[in-house]
PDB file of C-alpha atoms in Angstrom:
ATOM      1  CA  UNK A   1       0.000   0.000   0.000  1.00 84.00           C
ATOM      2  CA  UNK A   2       2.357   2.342   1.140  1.00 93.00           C
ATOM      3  CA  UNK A   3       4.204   1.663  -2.619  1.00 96.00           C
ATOM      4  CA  UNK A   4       1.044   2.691  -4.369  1.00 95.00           C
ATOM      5  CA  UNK A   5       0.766   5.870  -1.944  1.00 94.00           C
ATOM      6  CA  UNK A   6       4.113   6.955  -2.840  1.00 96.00           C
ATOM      7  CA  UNK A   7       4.060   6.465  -6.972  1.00 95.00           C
ATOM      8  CA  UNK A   8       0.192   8.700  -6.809  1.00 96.00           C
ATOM      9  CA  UNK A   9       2.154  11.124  -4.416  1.00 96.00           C
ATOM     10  CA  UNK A  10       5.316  11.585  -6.716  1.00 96.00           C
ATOM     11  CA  UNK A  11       3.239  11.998  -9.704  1.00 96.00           C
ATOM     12  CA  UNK A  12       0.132  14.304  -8.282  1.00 96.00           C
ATOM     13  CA  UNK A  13       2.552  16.457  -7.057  1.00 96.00           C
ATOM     14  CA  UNK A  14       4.666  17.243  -9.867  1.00 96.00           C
ATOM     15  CA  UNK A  15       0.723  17.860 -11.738  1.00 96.00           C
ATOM     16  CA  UNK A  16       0.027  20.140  -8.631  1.00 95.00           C
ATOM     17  CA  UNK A  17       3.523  21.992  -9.357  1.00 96.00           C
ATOM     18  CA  UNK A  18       2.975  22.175 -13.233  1.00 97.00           C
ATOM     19  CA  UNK A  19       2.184  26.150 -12.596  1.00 97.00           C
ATOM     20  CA  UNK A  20       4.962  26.864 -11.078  1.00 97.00           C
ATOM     21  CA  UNK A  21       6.697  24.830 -13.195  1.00 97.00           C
ATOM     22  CA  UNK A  22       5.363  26.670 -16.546  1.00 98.00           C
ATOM     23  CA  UNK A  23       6.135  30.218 -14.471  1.00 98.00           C
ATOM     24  CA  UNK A  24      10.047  29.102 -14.321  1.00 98.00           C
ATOM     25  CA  UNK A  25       9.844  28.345 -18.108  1.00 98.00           C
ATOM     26  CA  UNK A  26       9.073  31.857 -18.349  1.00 98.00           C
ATOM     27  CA  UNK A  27      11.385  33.368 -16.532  1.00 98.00           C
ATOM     28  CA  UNK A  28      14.221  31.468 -17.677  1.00 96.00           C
ATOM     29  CA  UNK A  29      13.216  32.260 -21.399  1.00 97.00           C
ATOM     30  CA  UNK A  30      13.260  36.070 -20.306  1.00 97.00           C
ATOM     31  CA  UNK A  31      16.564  35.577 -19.141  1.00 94.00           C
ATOM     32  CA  UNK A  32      15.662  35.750 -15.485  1.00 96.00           C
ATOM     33  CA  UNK A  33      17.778  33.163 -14.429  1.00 93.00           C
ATOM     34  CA  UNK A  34      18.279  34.196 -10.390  1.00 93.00           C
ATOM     35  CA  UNK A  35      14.596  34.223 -10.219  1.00 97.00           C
ATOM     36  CA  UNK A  36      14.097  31.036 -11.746  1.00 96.00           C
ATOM     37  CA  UNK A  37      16.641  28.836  -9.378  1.00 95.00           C
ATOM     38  CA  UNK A  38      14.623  30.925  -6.472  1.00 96.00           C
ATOM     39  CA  UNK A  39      11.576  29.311  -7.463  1.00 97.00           C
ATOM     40  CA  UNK A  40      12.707  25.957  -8.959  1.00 97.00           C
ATOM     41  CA  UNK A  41      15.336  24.816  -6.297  1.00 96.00           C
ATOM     42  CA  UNK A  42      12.890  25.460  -3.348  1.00 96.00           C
ATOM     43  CA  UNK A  43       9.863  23.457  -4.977  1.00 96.00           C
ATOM     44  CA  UNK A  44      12.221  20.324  -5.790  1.00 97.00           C
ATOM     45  CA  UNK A  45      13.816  20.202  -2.654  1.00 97.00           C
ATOM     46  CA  UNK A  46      10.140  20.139  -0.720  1.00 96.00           C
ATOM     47  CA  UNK A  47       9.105  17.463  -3.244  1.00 97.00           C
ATOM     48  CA  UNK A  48      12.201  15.233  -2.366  1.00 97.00           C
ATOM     49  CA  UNK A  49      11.815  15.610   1.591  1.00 98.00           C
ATOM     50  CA  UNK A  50       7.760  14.810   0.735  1.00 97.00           C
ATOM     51  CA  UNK A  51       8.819  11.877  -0.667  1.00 97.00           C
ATOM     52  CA  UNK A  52      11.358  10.540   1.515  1.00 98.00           C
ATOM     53  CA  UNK A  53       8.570  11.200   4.663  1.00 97.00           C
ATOM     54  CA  UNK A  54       6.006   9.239   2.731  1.00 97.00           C
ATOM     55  CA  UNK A  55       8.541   6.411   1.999  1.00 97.00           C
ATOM     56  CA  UNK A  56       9.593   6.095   5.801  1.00 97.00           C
ATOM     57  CA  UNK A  57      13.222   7.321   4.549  1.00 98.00           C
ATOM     58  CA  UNK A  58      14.833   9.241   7.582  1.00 98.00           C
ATOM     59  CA  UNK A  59      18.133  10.499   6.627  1.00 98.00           C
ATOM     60  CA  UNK A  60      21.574  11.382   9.061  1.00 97.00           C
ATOM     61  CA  UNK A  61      23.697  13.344   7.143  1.00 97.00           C
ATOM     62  CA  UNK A  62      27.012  15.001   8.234  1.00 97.00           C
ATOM     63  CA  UNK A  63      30.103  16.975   6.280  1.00 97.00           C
ATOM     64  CA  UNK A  64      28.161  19.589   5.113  1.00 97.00           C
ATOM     65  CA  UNK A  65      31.173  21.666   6.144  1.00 97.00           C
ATOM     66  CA  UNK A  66      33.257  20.073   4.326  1.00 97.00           C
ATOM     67  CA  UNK A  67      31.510  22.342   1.042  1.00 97.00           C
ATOM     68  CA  UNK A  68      33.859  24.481   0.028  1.00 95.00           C
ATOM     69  CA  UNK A  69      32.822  28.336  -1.468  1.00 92.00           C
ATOM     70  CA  UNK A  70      32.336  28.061  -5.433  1.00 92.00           C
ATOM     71  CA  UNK A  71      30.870  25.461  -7.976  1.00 93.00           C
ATOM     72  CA  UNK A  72      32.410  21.778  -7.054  1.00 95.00           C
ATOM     73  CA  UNK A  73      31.450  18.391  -8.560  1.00 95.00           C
ATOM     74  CA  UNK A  74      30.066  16.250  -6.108  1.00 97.00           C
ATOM     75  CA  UNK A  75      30.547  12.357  -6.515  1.00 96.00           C
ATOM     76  CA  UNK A  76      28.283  10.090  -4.578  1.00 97.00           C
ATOM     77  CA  UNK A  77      28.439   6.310  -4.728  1.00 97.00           C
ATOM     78  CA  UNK A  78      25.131   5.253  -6.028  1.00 96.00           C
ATOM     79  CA  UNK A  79      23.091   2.329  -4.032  1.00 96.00           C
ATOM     80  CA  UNK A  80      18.984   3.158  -5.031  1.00 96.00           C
ATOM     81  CA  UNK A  81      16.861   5.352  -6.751  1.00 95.00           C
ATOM     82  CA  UNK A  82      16.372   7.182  -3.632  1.00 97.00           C
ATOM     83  CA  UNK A  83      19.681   8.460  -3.661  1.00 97.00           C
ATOM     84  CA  UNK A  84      18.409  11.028  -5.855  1.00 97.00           C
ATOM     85  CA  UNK A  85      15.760  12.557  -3.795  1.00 97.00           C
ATOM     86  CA  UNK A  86      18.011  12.162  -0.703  1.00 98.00           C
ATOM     87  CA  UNK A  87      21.028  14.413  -2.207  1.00 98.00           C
ATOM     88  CA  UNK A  88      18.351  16.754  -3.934  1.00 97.00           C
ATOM     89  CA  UNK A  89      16.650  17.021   0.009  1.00 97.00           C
ATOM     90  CA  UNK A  90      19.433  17.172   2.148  1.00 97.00           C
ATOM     91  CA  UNK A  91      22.915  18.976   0.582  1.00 96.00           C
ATOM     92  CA  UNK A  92      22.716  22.424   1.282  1.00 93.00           C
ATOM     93  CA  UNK A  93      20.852  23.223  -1.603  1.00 93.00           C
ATOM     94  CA  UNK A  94      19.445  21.302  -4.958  1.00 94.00           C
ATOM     95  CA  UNK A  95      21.920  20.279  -7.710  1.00 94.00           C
ATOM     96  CA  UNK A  96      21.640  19.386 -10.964  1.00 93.00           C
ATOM     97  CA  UNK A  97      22.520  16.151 -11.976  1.00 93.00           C
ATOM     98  CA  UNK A  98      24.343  14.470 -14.750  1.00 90.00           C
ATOM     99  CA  UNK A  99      21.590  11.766 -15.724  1.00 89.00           C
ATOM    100  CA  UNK A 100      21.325   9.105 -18.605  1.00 87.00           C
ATOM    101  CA  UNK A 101      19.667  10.210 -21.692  1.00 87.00           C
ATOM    102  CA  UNK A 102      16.426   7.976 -21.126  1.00 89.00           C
ATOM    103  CA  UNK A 103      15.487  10.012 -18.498  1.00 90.00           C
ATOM    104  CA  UNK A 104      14.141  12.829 -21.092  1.00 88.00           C
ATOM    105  CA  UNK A 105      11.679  10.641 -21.599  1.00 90.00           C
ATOM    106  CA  UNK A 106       9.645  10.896 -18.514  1.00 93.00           C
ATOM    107  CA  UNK A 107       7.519  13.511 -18.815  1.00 93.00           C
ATOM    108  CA  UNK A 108       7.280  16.170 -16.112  1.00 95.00           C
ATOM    109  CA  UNK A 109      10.842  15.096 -14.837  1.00 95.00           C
ATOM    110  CA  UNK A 110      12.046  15.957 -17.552  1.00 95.00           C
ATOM    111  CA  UNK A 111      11.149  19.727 -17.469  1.00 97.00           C
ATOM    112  CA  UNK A 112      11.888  19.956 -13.972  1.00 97.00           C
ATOM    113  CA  UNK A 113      15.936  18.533 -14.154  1.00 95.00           C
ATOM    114  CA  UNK A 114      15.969  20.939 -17.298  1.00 95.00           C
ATOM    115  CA  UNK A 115      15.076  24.064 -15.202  1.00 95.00           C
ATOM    116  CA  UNK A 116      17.766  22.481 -12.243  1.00 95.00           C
ATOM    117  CA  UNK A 117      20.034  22.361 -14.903  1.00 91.00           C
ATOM    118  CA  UNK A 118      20.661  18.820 -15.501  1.00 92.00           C
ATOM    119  CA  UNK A 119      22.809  17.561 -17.896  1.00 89.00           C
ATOM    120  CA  UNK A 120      21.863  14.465 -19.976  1.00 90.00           C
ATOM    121  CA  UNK A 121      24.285  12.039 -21.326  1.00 85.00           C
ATOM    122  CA  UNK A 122      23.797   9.540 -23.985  1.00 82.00           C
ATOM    123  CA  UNK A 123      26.453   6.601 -22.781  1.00 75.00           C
ATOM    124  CA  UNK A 124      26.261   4.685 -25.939  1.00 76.00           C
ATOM    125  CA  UNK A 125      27.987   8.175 -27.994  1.00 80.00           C
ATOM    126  CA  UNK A 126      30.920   9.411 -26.512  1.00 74.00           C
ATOM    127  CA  UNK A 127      31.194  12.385 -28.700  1.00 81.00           C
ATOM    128  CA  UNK A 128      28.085  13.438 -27.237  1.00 82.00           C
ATOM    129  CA  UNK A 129      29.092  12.324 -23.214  1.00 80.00           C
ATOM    130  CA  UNK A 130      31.973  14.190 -23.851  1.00 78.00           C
ATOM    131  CA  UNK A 131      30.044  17.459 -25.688  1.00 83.00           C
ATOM    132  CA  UNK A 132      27.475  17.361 -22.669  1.00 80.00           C
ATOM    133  CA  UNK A 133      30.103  17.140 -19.759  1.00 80.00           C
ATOM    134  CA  UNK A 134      32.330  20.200 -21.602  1.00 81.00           C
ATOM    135  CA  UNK A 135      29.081  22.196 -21.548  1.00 81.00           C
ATOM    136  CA  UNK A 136      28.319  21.752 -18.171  1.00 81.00           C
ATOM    137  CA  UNK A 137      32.153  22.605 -17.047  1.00 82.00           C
ATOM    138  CA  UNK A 138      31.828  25.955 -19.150  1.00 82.00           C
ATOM    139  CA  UNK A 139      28.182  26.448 -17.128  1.00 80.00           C
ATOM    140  CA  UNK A 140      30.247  25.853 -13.709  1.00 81.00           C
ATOM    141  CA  UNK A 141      32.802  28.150 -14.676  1.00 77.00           C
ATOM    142  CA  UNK A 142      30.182  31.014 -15.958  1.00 79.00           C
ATOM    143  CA  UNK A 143      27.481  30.561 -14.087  1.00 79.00           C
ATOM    144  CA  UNK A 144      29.349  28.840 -10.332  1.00 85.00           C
ATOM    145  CA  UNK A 145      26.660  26.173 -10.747  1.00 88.00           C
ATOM    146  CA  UNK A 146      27.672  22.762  -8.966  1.00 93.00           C
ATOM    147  CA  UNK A 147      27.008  19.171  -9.677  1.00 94.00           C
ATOM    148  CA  UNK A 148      26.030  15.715  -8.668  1.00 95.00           C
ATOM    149  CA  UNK A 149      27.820  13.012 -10.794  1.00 94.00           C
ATOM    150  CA  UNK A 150      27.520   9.100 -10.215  1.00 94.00           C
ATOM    151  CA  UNK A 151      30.685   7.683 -11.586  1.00 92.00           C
ATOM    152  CA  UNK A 152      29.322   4.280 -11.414  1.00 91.00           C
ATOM    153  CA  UNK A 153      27.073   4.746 -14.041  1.00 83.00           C
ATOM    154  CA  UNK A 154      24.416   2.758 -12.304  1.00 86.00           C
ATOM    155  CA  UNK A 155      22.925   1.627  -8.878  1.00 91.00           C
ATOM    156  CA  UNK A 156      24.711  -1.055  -6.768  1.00 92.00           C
ATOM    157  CA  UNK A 157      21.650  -2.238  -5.208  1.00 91.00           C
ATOM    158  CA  UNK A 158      23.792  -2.928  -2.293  1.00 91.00           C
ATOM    159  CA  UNK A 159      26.227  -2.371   0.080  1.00 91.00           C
ATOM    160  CA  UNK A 160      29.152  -2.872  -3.191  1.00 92.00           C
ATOM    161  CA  UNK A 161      30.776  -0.153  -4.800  1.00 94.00           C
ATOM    162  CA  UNK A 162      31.061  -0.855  -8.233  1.00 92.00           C
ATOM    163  CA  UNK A 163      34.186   0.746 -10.250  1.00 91.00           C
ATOM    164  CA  UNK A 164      33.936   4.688 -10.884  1.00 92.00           C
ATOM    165  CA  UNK A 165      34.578   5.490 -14.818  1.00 86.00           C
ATOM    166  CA  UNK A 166      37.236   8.410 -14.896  1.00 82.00           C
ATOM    167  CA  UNK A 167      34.764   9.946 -17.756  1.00 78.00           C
ATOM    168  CA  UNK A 168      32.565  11.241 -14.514  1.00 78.00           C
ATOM    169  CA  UNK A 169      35.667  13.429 -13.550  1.00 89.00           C
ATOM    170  CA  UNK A 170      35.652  14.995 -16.941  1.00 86.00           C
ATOM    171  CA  UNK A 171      33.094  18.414 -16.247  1.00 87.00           C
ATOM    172  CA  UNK A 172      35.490  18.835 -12.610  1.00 91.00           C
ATOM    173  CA  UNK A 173      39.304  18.659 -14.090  1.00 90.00           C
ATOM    174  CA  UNK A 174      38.016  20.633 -17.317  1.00 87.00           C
ATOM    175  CA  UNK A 175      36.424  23.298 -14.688  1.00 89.00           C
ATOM    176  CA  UNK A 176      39.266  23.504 -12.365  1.00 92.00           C
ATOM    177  CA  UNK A 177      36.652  22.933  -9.565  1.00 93.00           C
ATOM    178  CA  UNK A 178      36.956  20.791  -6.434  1.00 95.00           C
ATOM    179  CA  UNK A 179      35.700  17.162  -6.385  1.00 96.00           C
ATOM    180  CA  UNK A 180      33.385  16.241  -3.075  1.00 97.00           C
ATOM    181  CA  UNK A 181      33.275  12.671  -2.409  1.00 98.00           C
ATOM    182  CA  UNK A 182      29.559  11.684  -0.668  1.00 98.00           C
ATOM    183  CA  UNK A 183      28.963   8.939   1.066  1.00 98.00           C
ATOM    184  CA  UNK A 184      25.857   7.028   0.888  1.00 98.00           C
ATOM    185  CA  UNK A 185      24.765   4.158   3.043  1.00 97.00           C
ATOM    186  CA  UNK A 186      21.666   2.172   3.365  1.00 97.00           C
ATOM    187  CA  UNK A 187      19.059   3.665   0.295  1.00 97.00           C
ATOM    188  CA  UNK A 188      19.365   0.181  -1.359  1.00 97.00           C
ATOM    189  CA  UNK A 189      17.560  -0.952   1.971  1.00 97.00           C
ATOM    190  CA  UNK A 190      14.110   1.185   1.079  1.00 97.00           C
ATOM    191  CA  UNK A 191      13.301  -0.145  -2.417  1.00 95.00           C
ATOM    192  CA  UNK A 192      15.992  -2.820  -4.622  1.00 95.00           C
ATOM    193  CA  UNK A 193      16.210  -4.686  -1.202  1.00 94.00           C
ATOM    194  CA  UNK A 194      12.546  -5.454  -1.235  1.00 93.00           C
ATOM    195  CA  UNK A 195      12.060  -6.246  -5.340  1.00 91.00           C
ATOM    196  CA  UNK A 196      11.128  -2.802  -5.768  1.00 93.00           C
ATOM    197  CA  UNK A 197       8.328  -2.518  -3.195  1.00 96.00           C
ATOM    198  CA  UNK A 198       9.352   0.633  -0.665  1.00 97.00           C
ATOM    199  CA  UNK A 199      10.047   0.241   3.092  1.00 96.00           C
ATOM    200  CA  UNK A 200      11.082   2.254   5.969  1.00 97.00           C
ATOM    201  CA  UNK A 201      14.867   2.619   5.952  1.00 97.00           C
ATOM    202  CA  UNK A 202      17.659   4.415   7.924  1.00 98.00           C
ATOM    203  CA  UNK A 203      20.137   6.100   5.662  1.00 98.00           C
ATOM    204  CA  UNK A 204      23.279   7.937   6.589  1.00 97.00           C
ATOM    205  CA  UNK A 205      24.962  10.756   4.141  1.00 98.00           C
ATOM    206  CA  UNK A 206      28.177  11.448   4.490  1.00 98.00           C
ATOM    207  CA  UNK A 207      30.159  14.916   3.244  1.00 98.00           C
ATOM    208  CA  UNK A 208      33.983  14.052   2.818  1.00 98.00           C
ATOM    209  CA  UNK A 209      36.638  16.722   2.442  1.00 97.00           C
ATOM    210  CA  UNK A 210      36.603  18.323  -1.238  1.00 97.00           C
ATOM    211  CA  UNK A 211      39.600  17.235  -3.549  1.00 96.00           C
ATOM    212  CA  UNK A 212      41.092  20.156  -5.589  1.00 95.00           C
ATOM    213  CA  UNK A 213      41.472  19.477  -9.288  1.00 92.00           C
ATOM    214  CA  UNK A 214      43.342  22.487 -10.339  1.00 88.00           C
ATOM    215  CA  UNK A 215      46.746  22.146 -10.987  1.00 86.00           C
ATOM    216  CA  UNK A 216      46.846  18.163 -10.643  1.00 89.00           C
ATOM    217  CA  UNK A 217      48.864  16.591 -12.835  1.00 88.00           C
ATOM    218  CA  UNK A 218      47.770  14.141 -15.627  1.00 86.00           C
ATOM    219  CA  UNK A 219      48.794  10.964 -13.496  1.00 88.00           C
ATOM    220  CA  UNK A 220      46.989  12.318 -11.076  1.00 88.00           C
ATOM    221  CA  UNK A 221      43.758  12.870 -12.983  1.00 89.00           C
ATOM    222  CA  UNK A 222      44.050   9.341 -14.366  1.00 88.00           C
ATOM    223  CA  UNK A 223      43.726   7.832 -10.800  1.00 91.00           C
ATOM    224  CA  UNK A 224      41.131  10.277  -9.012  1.00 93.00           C
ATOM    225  CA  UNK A 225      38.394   7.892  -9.984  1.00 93.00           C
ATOM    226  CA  UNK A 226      39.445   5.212  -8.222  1.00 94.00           C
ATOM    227  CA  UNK A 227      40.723   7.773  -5.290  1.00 95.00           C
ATOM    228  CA  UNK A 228      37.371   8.945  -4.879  1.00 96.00           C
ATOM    229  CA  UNK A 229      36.230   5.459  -4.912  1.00 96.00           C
ATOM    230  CA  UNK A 230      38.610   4.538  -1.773  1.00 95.00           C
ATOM    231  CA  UNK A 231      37.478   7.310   0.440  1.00 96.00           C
ATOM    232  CA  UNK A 232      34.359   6.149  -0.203  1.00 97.00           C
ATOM    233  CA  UNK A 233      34.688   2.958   0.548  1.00 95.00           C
ATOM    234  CA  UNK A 234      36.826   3.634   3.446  1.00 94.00           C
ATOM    235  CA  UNK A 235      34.428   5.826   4.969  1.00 94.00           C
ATOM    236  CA  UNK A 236      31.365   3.857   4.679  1.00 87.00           C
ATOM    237  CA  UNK A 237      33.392   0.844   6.818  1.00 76.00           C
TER     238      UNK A 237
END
């Protein structure tokens, strides 16, 4: 029941929002771009923590210190769907994401992560992965916008971290802006553990220092993926 709930919940609200949600078009196509994040990033973020109340999803998150001043990448391991809605409801502000191609297809969703910014990624065409990330370095640089990147590619479903693709790193080491590792532990446990059916679940965030990319050298840009990966994975332990 409480499955159903949430899928009528996620979708009558984003049909509740569709005003507001026409009003940002507006204002970012009159070049009102300040006014638009003040109305967009405030809506999604109340959506997210609606959804992770109606799920039974309470969250313990800590770091949030450890953000420096200025645009960074963050890089979260990826465990659930949920880890979505959990970074969107509980950083210190929304972020756009870097998010398959196949997502544009959702209707609704897809207008929303547009007006976040979101940057979509087609992983079978590198020319355009690689078009898409350099764009959304140049809007970091321009417009100090941060942003969420699973380097994974896709969800673990578990506690196991699978291997983080350097590609991910690209939009941060073209930027020159710092790389935040997240942690996150236990989303897997509200949905994929229970073949898709959502539970209550305790999930713990975790901040980790940021990782300056400017000035490192090219060895050192080869290996951050699997550097981020071992903080990660030493800090979930």
């Amino acid at each position: 029941m409480r499955t159903i709930v949430w899928f009528l919940y996620f979708w009558g609200y984003l049909l509740f929002a569709l005003p507001q949600m026409k009003k940002a078009q507006r204002l970012e196509a009159a070049g009102e771009l300040d006014a638009r994040d003040a109305l967009v990033e405030p809506r999604i973020r109340s959506w997210a923590r609606s959804l992770l109340k109606l799920a039974g999803v309470k969250v313990e998150i800590s770091g949030l210190e450890n953000i420096p001043e200025g645009p960074v990448v963050f890089v979260p391991n990826h465990q659930s769907y949920f880890d979505i809605p959990v970074l969107l409801a509980w950083l210190d502000r929304p972020y756009p994401l870097v998010s398959k191609q196949e997502v544009k297809k959702l209707p609704l969703i897809r207008q929303w992560m547009e007006l976040l910014g979101c940057v979509f990624i087609d992983r079978d065409n590198a020319r355009q992965s690689v078009s898409a990330l350099g764009e959304a370095a140049r809007t970091m640089v321009e417009r100090k916008r941060s942003l969420i990147i699973f380097p994974e590619g896709t969800r673990s479903r578990g506690e196991t971290i699978g291997e983080f693709k350097n590609g991910g790193f690209r939009a941060a080491l073209k930027a020159g802006v710092p790389v935040v590792p997240v942690v996150i532990d236990g989303t897997y446990r509200a949905m994929e553990a229970n073949h898709m059916w959502i539970k209550p679940a305790a999930v713990r965030v975790q901040v980790l220092e940021a990782i300056p990319t400017a000035g490192m050298s090219r060895e050192e840009s080869k290996e951050i993926g699997e550097r981020v990966r071992g903080l990660i994975a030493e800090a979930k332990q």
